Amino acid sequence: MGCSSNANTTSDGEQTTLIYGRGGDSVSLDPAVVTYGESFKVADNIYDTLVQFGDMDTEVHPDLASDWDVSDDGLQYTFHLQEDVTFHDGTAFNAKAVVFNFERWMNPKENQAEPFAFYRSMFGGFKGDEGHVIKEVKATDEYTVQVTLNRPQAPFLKNLSMTPFSIASPKGLVEKGENYGQNPVGTGPFIFKEWKRNDKIVLEKNKDYWVQDYPKLERVIFKAIPDNAARLNALKTGEIDMMDGVMPSDVPQIEENAELKTFTRPSMNIGYLGLNVTRGPLENKKVRQALNHAVDKDAIIEAFYEGQAEPAKNPIPPSIQGYNDEIVPYEYDLDKAKSLLEEAGYADGFDMELWGMPVSRPYMPDGQKVAEAIQSSFKEIGVNATIKTYEWAAYVEKVIGGEADSFLLGWTAQNGDADNVLYTLLDKDMIGSSNSSRYESNELHDLLVEAQSTVDQGERNKLYKQALEIIHEDAPWIPLVHSTPVVAGKQNIEGFNPHPNSSVELMKVEFK
């Protein structure tokens, strides 16, 4: 790393720069336009949101909004904003800035390639769309914002706590235009300084941060090191201070090293093989069910997760309300798989592509190895899967574009609500965005919208259990694992909270 020691420490030797190693680079630092975690990790430290999650849970707490009121009918939220907060460009944070951000999200430009996918999935489309949740956002005075909804939305505040709804500087958005994603401006604890693509992103302390006594660090550097072994070696040699994407098999040697320690995230994720239901034999439900029967999840967990995962049968993990434990998983049964293929008219099998992720993700430390294991399983039933991959940003773009037959991906439920997984990834409204399987079910859609609009959590749970039965039967995915991701770092690091939503918030981190 090209940082001199005196830039990293104070005069009395205290370390003030943290170098965080990760498997891939960010795509953009405009959190509203991206859907994948490597961008959010950095954005979490540049921006604030109106409301935020707890240090280790998904309960909603104040952030840029100091408090809020909700009308009895659940249709109006009045946010009272923090005063004397400024953006990194020196402009004032106020109600007008919040309204500007909402108007931007609600009214994407026609030529936008990926128009605010998270906004679309969390709030039922954009202004003018039939299912759009938000009716109006207005500033009632300098520090008060009133949001009126078209229908109640149970996870409304949780949605606003998510990184895609970070409040950006209106001046920065206007002045930078299409280049804003490379020049982000927030109100957060760190200020963007430099980005060398596929190498590093440098952030520096916001000395005027509105939260007293934070951040503790002077500088944070996010360093992209795609190879897992090279990243671990960089941690051991002191080139980096923290790393994610720890291979489960490497945990024992990290824990045995007196200079290092691990941080374990509670599981709130899913790793899966998506099946594009619009391509060739995968259009047939029985083929998709057959492929589900052909995968030995326990063997994959034993080989690549060292027991730090559990087999998945639902798209949502057991920690999320609405989980359906009564669903009987597709057991590993090659004879059953062959029988289903025969029923579908593919007794001799078929050829397909299987895309494997090029980066380590919390739900899948080694996508290429998992792809090879699944390829081997499919061969047993006569399905010849050719493995393909691309650089991460291209991989994501092509999968969203529907170019893959099958693809390894995963998801962490950023707000702890079933809606954030099921509607986001499997609803028909999200085809061309985050529903990369291109799966379409009107019955499922009606259940998911009803669950969104129902405030009673018990009723929502019943609706989600029904939804999971439909998804299980139609099999647009092969749910593989719910993993327990591990982050590693130097022994003297304190203040890092390994949040279950995979965020990397470094505001409270310091070296002791």
Coordinates of C-alpha atoms in Angstrom, one line a residue:
M1 CA 0.0 0.0 0.0
G2 CA 1.4 3.4 -0.8
C3 CA 0.6 5.1 2.5
S4 CA 3.6 6.3 4.5
S5 CA 3.5 5.4 8.2
N6 CA 3.4 9.0 9.3
A7 CA 0.2 9.5 7.4
N8 CA -1.4 6.6 9.2
T9 CA -0.4 7.5 12.8
T10 CA -0.4 10.4 15.2
S11 CA 2.7 11.9 16.7
D12 CA 2.5 9.6 19.7
G13 CA 2.2 6.5 17.4
E14 CA -1.6 5.9 17.5
Q15 CA -2.9 4.5 14.3
T16 CA -5.5 6.7 12.6
T17 CA -5.9 5.2 9.1
L18 CA -7.9 1.9 8.6
I19 CA -7.4 -0.1 5.5
Y20 CA -10.3 -2.4 4.7
G21 CA -9.7 -5.2 2.3
R22 CA -12.6 -6.5 0.2
G23 CA -13.2 -8.9 -2.7
G24 CA -14.4 -6.3 -5.3
D25 CA -14.6 -2.7 -6.2
S26 CA -17.7 -0.5 -5.9
V27 CA -19.8 0.1 -9.0
S28 CA -20.9 3.6 -8.1
L29 CA -20.9 5.7 -4.9
D30 CA -24.4 7.0 -5.6
P31 CA -26.3 4.5 -3.4
A32 CA -29.6 5.3 -5.1
V33 CA -28.6 3.8 -8.4
V34 CA -26.9 0.5 -7.3
T35 CA -28.2 -2.7 -5.8
Y36 CA -25.0 -4.5 -4.6
G37 CA -23.1 -4.5 -1.4
E38 CA -19.6 -3.4 -2.5
S39 CA -21.0 0.1 -3.3
F40 CA -23.1 0.3 -0.1
K41 CA -20.1 -0.6 2.1
V42 CA -18.4 2.7 1.2
A43 CA -21.6 4.7 0.9
D44 CA -22.5 3.8 4.5
N45 CA -19.5 6.0 5.6
I46 CA -20.2 9.0 3.3
Y47 CA -23.9 9.4 3.9
D48 CA -26.6 9.5 6.6
T49 CA -30.2 8.4 6.2
L50 CA -33.4 10.0 7.8
V51 CA -33.6 7.0 10.2
Q52 CA -31.2 4.2 10.9
F53 CA -30.9 0.7 12.3
G54 CA -29.5 -0.2 15.7
D55 CA -25.9 -1.2 16.0
M56 CA -26.7 -4.9 15.7
D57 CA -30.4 -5.1 14.8
T58 CA -33.0 -3.7 12.4
E59 CA -35.0 -1.6 14.9
V60 CA -35.5 1.9 13.7
H61 CA -33.7 4.8 15.4
P62 CA -33.3 8.6 14.7
D63 CA -30.6 9.7 12.3
L64 CA -31.0 12.9 10.2
A65 CA -34.6 12.9 11.5
S66 CA -34.4 13.5 15.2
D67 CA -38.0 12.2 15.7
W68 CA -41.2 11.6 13.7
D69 CA -45.0 11.3 14.0
V70 CA -47.2 8.8 12.3
S71 CA -50.9 9.5 11.7
D72 CA -53.5 7.0 13.1
D73 CA -54.4 5.7 9.6
G74 CA -50.7 5.1 8.8
L75 CA -50.8 7.3 5.8
Q76 CA -48.8 10.3 7.0
Y77 CA -45.3 10.5 8.4
T78 CA -44.0 13.9 9.7
F79 CA -40.2 14.0 10.1
H80 CA -38.5 16.6 12.4
L81 CA -35.0 17.1 11.1
Q82 CA -31.7 17.7 12.9
E83 CA -30.6 21.3 12.7
D84 CA -27.1 22.7 12.0
V85 CA -26.1 19.8 9.7
T86 CA -24.1 20.5 6.6
F87 CA -23.2 18.5 3.5
H88 CA -19.5 17.9 2.7
D89 CA -19.7 20.7 0.1
G90 CA -20.7 23.2 2.8
T91 CA -24.4 23.5 1.8
A92 CA -27.1 23.2 4.4
F93 CA -29.0 20.1 5.1
N94 CA -32.7 21.0 5.5
A95 CA -36.2 19.9 4.5
K96 CA -35.8 21.2 1.0
A97 CA -32.8 18.9 0.5
V98 CA -34.8 15.9 1.7
V99 CA -37.7 16.7 -0.7
F100 CA -35.1 17.1 -3.5
N101 CA -33.8 13.6 -2.9
F102 CA -37.3 12.1 -2.8
E103 CA -38.3 13.9 -6.0
R104 CA -35.2 12.5 -7.6
W105 CA -36.0 8.9 -6.6
M106 CA -39.7 9.2 -7.5
N107 CA -39.1 10.8 -11.0
P108 CA -36.2 9.0 -12.7
K109 CA -35.1 10.3 -16.1
E110 CA -36.2 8.4 -19.1
N111 CA -32.7 7.6 -20.3
Q112 CA -31.5 6.3 -16.9
A113 CA -30.2 2.7 -17.4
E114 CA -30.9 1.5 -13.9
P115 CA -33.5 3.9 -12.5
F116 CA -33.4 3.6 -8.8
A117 CA -34.0 -0.1 -8.6
F118 CA -34.3 -0.1 -4.8
Y119 CA -36.7 2.8 -4.7
R120 CA -38.8 1.0 -7.3
S121 CA -38.8 -2.3 -5.3
M122 CA -39.3 -0.7 -1.9
F123 CA -42.0 1.8 -2.8
G124 CA -44.0 0.0 -5.6
G125 CA -42.7 1.8 -8.6
F126 CA -42.3 5.5 -9.4
K127 CA -44.6 8.6 -9.4
G128 CA -47.6 7.8 -11.6
D129 CA -47.3 4.0 -11.4
E130 CA -50.3 2.2 -10.2
G131 CA -48.6 0.6 -7.2
H132 CA -46.6 3.6 -6.1
V133 CA -46.7 3.9 -2.3
I134 CA -45.8 7.5 -1.9
K135 CA -48.4 10.2 -2.8
E136 CA -46.6 13.4 -1.8
V137 CA -43.4 14.7 0.0
K138 CA -43.4 18.3 1.1
A139 CA -41.4 20.6 3.3
T140 CA -43.8 22.2 5.8
D141 CA -41.0 24.4 7.3
E142 CA -37.2 24.5 7.2
Y143 CA -36.7 21.4 9.3
T144 CA -40.0 19.5 8.9
V145 CA -40.9 17.0 6.1
Q146 CA -44.3 15.5 5.6
V147 CA -44.6 12.2 3.6
T148 CA -48.1 11.2 2.6
L149 CA -48.7 7.6 1.4
N150 CA -51.3 6.2 -1.0
R151 CA -51.6 3.1 1.2
P152 CA -50.2 2.0 4.5
Q153 CA -46.8 0.3 4.2
A154 CA -45.7 -1.8 7.1
P155 CA -41.9 -1.6 6.4
F156 CA -41.9 2.1 5.5
L157 CA -39.5 3.3 8.2
K158 CA -37.3 0.2 7.8
N159 CA -37.1 0.9 4.0
L160 CA -35.9 4.5 4.7
S161 CA -33.2 3.2 7.0
M162 CA -31.5 1.4 4.1
T163 CA -28.4 2.8 2.4
P164 CA -30.1 3.4 -1.0
F165 CA -32.1 6.1 0.7
S166 CA -29.1 8.1 1.9
I167 CA -29.5 11.8 1.6
A168 CA -27.2 13.3 -1.0
S169 CA -26.3 17.0 -1.5
P170 CA -28.7 18.6 -4.1
K171 CA -25.9 20.9 -5.1
G172 CA -23.6 17.9 -5.7
L173 CA -26.2 16.0 -7.7
V174 CA -26.9 19.0 -9.9
E175 CA -23.3 20.0 -10.5
K176 CA -21.8 16.6 -11.0
G177 CA -24.7 15.2 -13.1
E178 CA -23.9 11.8 -14.6
N179 CA -20.5 11.9 -12.8
Y180 CA -22.0 12.2 -9.4
G181 CA -21.4 8.4 -8.6
Q182 CA -17.7 9.1 -8.8
N183 CA -18.0 12.3 -6.8
P184 CA -20.4 11.6 -3.9
V185 CA -21.4 14.3 -1.3
G186 CA -23.2 13.4 1.8
T187 CA -23.5 14.5 5.5
G188 CA -21.8 11.4 6.8
P189 CA -18.7 10.8 9.1
F190 CA -16.2 10.5 6.2
I191 CA -15.6 12.7 3.1
F192 CA -14.8 11.1 -0.3
K193 CA -11.3 12.0 -1.5
E194 CA -10.1 9.6 -4.2
W195 CA -11.0 6.5 -6.2
K196 CA -8.6 4.4 -8.3
R197 CA -10.8 1.9 -10.0
N198 CA -10.3 -1.8 -9.0
D199 CA -7.7 -0.6 -6.5
K200 CA -8.8 1.7 -3.7
I201 CA -11.2 4.3 -2.5
V202 CA -9.9 6.9 0.1
L203 CA -12.2 8.6 2.6
E204 CA -11.1 11.3 5.1
K205 CA -12.6 12.3 8.4
N206 CA -15.4 14.8 8.4
K207 CA -14.1 17.2 11.0
D208 CA -17.4 19.0 11.1
Y209 CA -19.5 15.9 11.6
W210 CA -22.8 16.6 13.4
V211 CA -22.6 13.6 15.7
Q212 CA -20.3 14.7 18.5
D213 CA -17.0 12.8 19.1
Y214 CA -17.2 10.8 15.8
P215 CA -15.6 9.5 13.7
K216 CA -12.6 8.2 15.6
L217 CA -10.4 7.5 12.5
E218 CA -8.7 10.2 10.4
R219 CA -8.9 8.2 7.2
V220 CA -10.4 5.0 5.8
I221 CA -9.1 3.2 2.6
F222 CA -11.2 0.5 1.0
K223 CA -8.8 -1.8 -0.9
A224 CA -10.0 -4.2 -3.5
I225 CA -8.2 -7.6 -3.4
P226 CA -10.2 -10.1 -5.3
D227 CA -8.3 -13.3 -4.4
N228 CA -9.3 -14.6 -1.0
A229 CA -5.8 -16.0 -0.1
A230 CA -4.1 -12.8 -1.2
R231 CA -6.5 -10.8 1.0
L232 CA -5.8 -12.9 4.0
N233 CA -2.1 -12.6 3.4
A234 CA -2.4 -8.8 3.2
L235 CA -4.1 -8.9 6.6
K236 CA -1.4 -11.1 8.1
T237 CA 1.4 -8.9 6.8
G238 CA -0.2 -5.7 7.9
E239 CA -0.9 -4.3 4.5
I240 CA -4.6 -4.1 5.5
D241 CA -6.2 -3.8 8.9
M242 CA -9.6 -5.6 8.3
M243 CA -11.0 -7.9 5.6
D244 CA -14.3 -9.4 4.7
G245 CA -15.1 -12.5 2.6
V246 CA -13.2 -14.7 5.0
M247 CA -13.1 -18.3 3.8
P248 CA -14.7 -20.5 6.5
S249 CA -11.6 -22.8 6.3
D250 CA -9.4 -19.8 7.2
V251 CA -11.2 -19.0 10.4
P252 CA -9.2 -21.3 12.7
Q253 CA -5.8 -19.9 11.6
I254 CA -7.1 -16.3 12.1
E255 CA -8.3 -17.1 15.6
E256 CA -5.0 -18.8 16.4
N257 CA -3.1 -15.7 15.4
A258 CA -2.5 -13.5 18.5
E259 CA -2.4 -10.3 16.4
L260 CA -5.8 -11.0 14.7
K261 CA -9.5 -11.6 15.7
T262 CA -12.8 -12.4 14.0
F263 CA -16.2 -10.6 14.0
T264 CA -19.1 -12.9 13.2
R265 CA -22.3 -11.5 11.6
P266 CA -25.6 -13.0 12.6
S267 CA -27.1 -14.7 9.5
M268 CA -29.7 -12.7 7.6
N269 CA -28.8 -13.8 4.0
I270 CA -29.4 -16.3 1.2
G271 CA -27.0 -17.7 -1.3
Y272 CA -28.8 -19.2 -4.3
L273 CA -28.7 -20.4 -7.9
G274 CA -31.2 -18.4 -9.9
L275 CA -32.9 -20.1 -12.8
N276 CA -33.9 -17.8 -15.7
V277 CA -37.5 -19.1 -16.3
T278 CA -37.6 -17.5 -19.8
R279 CA -34.7 -19.6 -21.2
G280 CA -35.0 -22.9 -23.0
P281 CA -35.8 -26.0 -20.8
L282 CA -35.8 -23.7 -17.7
E283 CA -39.2 -22.4 -18.8
N284 CA -40.6 -25.8 -17.6
K285 CA -41.3 -26.0 -13.8
K286 CA -40.5 -29.7 -13.7
V287 CA -37.1 -29.0 -15.0
R288 CA -36.5 -26.4 -12.3
Q289 CA -37.7 -28.9 -9.7
A290 CA -35.5 -31.6 -11.1
L291 CA -32.4 -29.3 -10.8
N292 CA -33.4 -28.5 -7.2
H293 CA -33.4 -32.3 -6.4
A294 CA -29.9 -32.6 -8.0
V295 CA -28.0 -30.3 -5.6
D296 CA -26.4 -31.7 -2.5
K297 CA -26.5 -28.7 -0.2
D298 CA -25.0 -30.5 2.8
A299 CA -22.0 -31.5 0.7
I300 CA -21.5 -27.9 -0.5
I301 CA -21.7 -26.6 3.1
E302 CA -19.2 -29.2 4.3
A303 CA -16.8 -28.5 1.5
F304 CA -16.9 -24.7 1.3
Y305 CA -18.5 -23.4 4.5
E306 CA -16.8 -25.5 7.2
G307 CA -20.2 -25.8 8.8
Q308 CA -20.7 -22.0 9.0
A309 CA -23.9 -22.1 7.1
E310 CA -27.2 -24.0 7.1
P311 CA -29.0 -25.4 4.1
A312 CA -31.7 -23.2 2.7
K313 CA -35.3 -24.3 1.7
N314 CA -36.9 -20.8 1.6
P315 CA -35.6 -17.6 0.0
I316 CA -35.7 -15.9 3.4
P317 CA -33.6 -17.1 6.4
P318 CA -35.2 -18.4 9.6
S319 CA -34.3 -15.2 11.5
I320 CA -36.9 -13.2 9.4
Q321 CA -40.6 -13.1 10.4
G322 CA -42.8 -14.9 7.9
Y323 CA -40.4 -17.8 7.4
N324 CA -42.2 -21.0 6.6
D325 CA -40.7 -23.9 8.5
E326 CA -43.5 -26.3 7.3
I327 CA -42.1 -26.3 3.7
V328 CA -40.5 -29.7 2.9
P329 CA -37.1 -29.0 1.2
Y330 CA -36.3 -30.6 -2.2
E331 CA -34.2 -33.5 -0.9
Y332 CA -31.0 -34.5 -2.7
D333 CA -32.4 -37.3 -4.9
L334 CA -30.8 -38.0 -8.3
D335 CA -33.5 -40.6 -9.3
K336 CA -36.2 -38.1 -8.5
A337 CA -34.4 -35.5 -10.5
K338 CA -34.1 -37.8 -13.5
S339 CA -37.7 -38.8 -13.3
L340 CA -38.9 -35.2 -13.3
L341 CA -36.6 -34.5 -16.3
E342 CA -38.2 -37.4 -18.1
E343 CA -41.7 -36.1 -17.3
A344 CA -40.7 -32.8 -18.7
G345 CA -39.5 -34.3 -22.0
Y346 CA -35.8 -34.1 -21.3
A347 CA -34.9 -37.7 -20.5
D348 CA -31.5 -37.3 -22.2
G349 CA -30.8 -34.1 -20.4
F350 CA -29.8 -30.8 -22.1
D351 CA -27.0 -28.2 -22.3
M352 CA -27.1 -24.9 -20.3
E353 CA -24.8 -22.2 -18.9
L354 CA -24.1 -21.8 -15.2
W355 CA -22.6 -18.5 -14.2
G356 CA -20.3 -18.3 -11.2
M357 CA -19.6 -15.1 -9.2
P358 CA -16.1 -13.7 -9.6
V359 CA -16.0 -12.2 -6.2
S360 CA -16.3 -13.4 -2.6
R361 CA -19.6 -12.5 -1.1
P362 CA -20.9 -12.9 2.5
Y363 CA -23.3 -15.6 1.4
M364 CA -20.8 -17.3 -0.9
P365 CA -17.1 -17.1 -0.1
D366 CA -16.1 -18.9 -3.3
G367 CA -18.6 -18.8 -6.2
Q368 CA -16.4 -20.6 -8.7
K369 CA -15.9 -23.6 -6.4
V370 CA -19.7 -23.8 -5.7
A371 CA -20.4 -23.5 -9.4
E372 CA -18.1 -26.5 -10.1
A373 CA -19.8 -28.6 -7.4
I374 CA -23.2 -27.8 -8.9
Q375 CA -21.9 -28.5 -12.4
S376 CA -20.8 -31.9 -11.3
S377 CA -24.2 -32.7 -9.7
F378 CA -26.1 -31.6 -12.8
K379 CA -23.9 -33.9 -14.9
E380 CA -25.2 -36.9 -12.9
I381 CA -28.6 -36.3 -14.4
G382 CA -27.5 -35.6 -17.9
V383 CA -27.5 -31.8 -17.7
N384 CA -24.3 -30.4 -19.1
A385 CA -23.6 -27.0 -17.5
T386 CA -20.9 -24.8 -18.9
I387 CA -19.5 -22.4 -16.3
K388 CA -19.1 -18.8 -17.3
T389 CA -18.1 -15.7 -15.4
Y390 CA -17.3 -12.0 -15.9
E391 CA -15.8 -9.1 -14.0
W392 CA -18.2 -8.3 -11.2
A393 CA -19.9 -5.1 -12.5
A394 CA -20.4 -6.8 -15.9
Y395 CA -21.6 -10.0 -14.3
V396 CA -24.3 -8.1 -12.4
E397 CA -25.4 -6.1 -15.4
K398 CA -25.7 -9.2 -17.7
V399 CA -27.6 -11.2 -15.1
I400 CA -30.0 -8.4 -14.5
G401 CA -30.3 -8.1 -18.3
G402 CA -31.5 -11.8 -18.5
E403 CA -28.4 -13.1 -20.4
A404 CA -27.7 -16.0 -18.0
D405 CA -29.5 -19.4 -18.0
S406 CA -28.6 -19.9 -14.4
F407 CA -26.5 -17.8 -12.1
L408 CA -25.1 -17.8 -8.6
L409 CA -26.1 -14.8 -6.5
G410 CA -27.3 -14.0 -3.1
W411 CA -28.8 -11.3 -0.9
T412 CA -28.7 -9.9 2.6
A413 CA -32.0 -8.7 3.9
Q414 CA -30.9 -5.1 4.5
N415 CA -33.9 -4.1 6.6
G416 CA -34.7 -7.5 8.3
D417 CA -38.2 -7.6 6.6
A418 CA -39.4 -10.4 4.3
D419 CA -40.6 -7.8 1.8
N420 CA -37.0 -6.8 1.2
V421 CA -36.2 -10.3 -0.1
L422 CA -39.4 -11.6 -1.6
Y423 CA -40.9 -8.5 -3.3
T424 CA -37.4 -7.2 -4.3
L425 CA -36.1 -10.4 -5.8
L426 CA -39.1 -12.4 -7.0
D427 CA -42.0 -10.1 -7.7
K428 CA -43.1 -9.5 -11.3
D429 CA -42.7 -5.8 -10.9
M430 CA -38.9 -6.3 -10.4
I431 CA -38.2 -8.1 -13.7
G432 CA -35.5 -6.1 -15.5
S433 CA -34.2 -4.9 -12.2
S434 CA -33.6 -7.1 -9.2
N435 CA -35.7 -10.1 -10.3
S436 CA -33.0 -11.7 -12.4
S437 CA -34.9 -15.1 -12.6
R438 CA -37.6 -13.2 -14.6
Y439 CA -40.1 -15.2 -12.6
E440 CA -43.7 -13.9 -12.9
S441 CA -46.7 -14.9 -10.7
N442 CA -49.8 -12.8 -10.3
E443 CA -50.9 -14.9 -7.3
L444 CA -47.6 -14.2 -5.6
H445 CA -47.7 -10.5 -6.5
D446 CA -51.1 -10.1 -4.9
L447 CA -49.9 -11.7 -1.7
L448 CA -46.8 -9.6 -1.5
V449 CA -48.6 -6.3 -2.1
E450 CA -51.2 -7.3 0.6
A451 CA -48.4 -8.1 3.0
Q452 CA -46.7 -4.8 2.3
S453 CA -50.0 -2.9 3.1
T454 CA -50.9 -4.9 6.2
V455 CA -49.6 -3.4 9.5
D456 CA -50.4 -6.4 11.7
Q457 CA -47.3 -8.6 11.8
G458 CA -49.2 -11.8 12.5
E459 CA -51.3 -11.3 9.4
R460 CA -48.2 -10.5 7.4
N461 CA -46.5 -13.7 8.5
K462 CA -49.5 -15.8 7.3
L463 CA -49.3 -14.0 3.9
Y464 CA -45.6 -14.6 3.6
K465 CA -46.0 -18.3 4.5
Q466 CA -48.5 -18.7 1.6
A467 CA -46.1 -16.8 -0.7
L468 CA -43.2 -19.1 0.2
E469 CA -45.4 -22.1 -0.8
I470 CA -45.9 -20.7 -4.2
I471 CA -42.2 -19.9 -4.7
H472 CA -41.3 -23.4 -3.5
E473 CA -43.6 -25.1 -6.0
D474 CA -42.6 -22.9 -9.0
A475 CA -38.9 -23.2 -8.1
P476 CA -37.4 -20.1 -9.8
W477 CA -34.3 -20.6 -7.6
I478 CA -32.3 -23.3 -6.0
P479 CA -32.0 -21.8 -2.5
L480 CA -28.6 -23.0 -1.3
V481 CA -27.4 -21.6 2.0
H482 CA -27.9 -19.1 4.8
S483 CA -24.3 -18.4 5.8
T484 CA -22.7 -16.9 8.9
P485 CA -20.3 -14.4 7.4
V486 CA -17.0 -13.6 9.2
V487 CA -15.0 -10.4 9.1
A488 CA -11.4 -10.4 10.3
G489 CA -9.2 -7.7 11.7
K490 CA -6.3 -6.6 13.9
Q491 CA -6.6 -7.5 17.5
N492 CA -6.5 -3.9 18.6
I493 CA -9.6 -2.8 16.6
E494 CA -12.6 -1.7 18.7
G495 CA -16.0 -0.3 17.9
F496 CA -16.8 -2.4 14.8
N497 CA -20.3 -3.8 14.8
P498 CA -20.8 -6.8 12.4
H499 CA -24.3 -5.9 11.6
P500 CA -26.5 -8.7 10.2
N501 CA -27.3 -6.6 7.1
S502 CA -23.6 -6.7 6.0
S503 CA -23.1 -3.0 6.4
V504 CA -19.5 -1.8 7.1
E505 CA -20.0 1.3 9.3
L506 CA -16.6 2.5 10.5
M507 CA -17.7 5.7 12.4
K508 CA -17.1 4.2 15.8
V509 CA -14.0 2.2 14.9
E510 CA -10.7 2.9 16.5
F511 CA -7.3 1.3 17.3
K512 CA -6.7 0.7 21.0

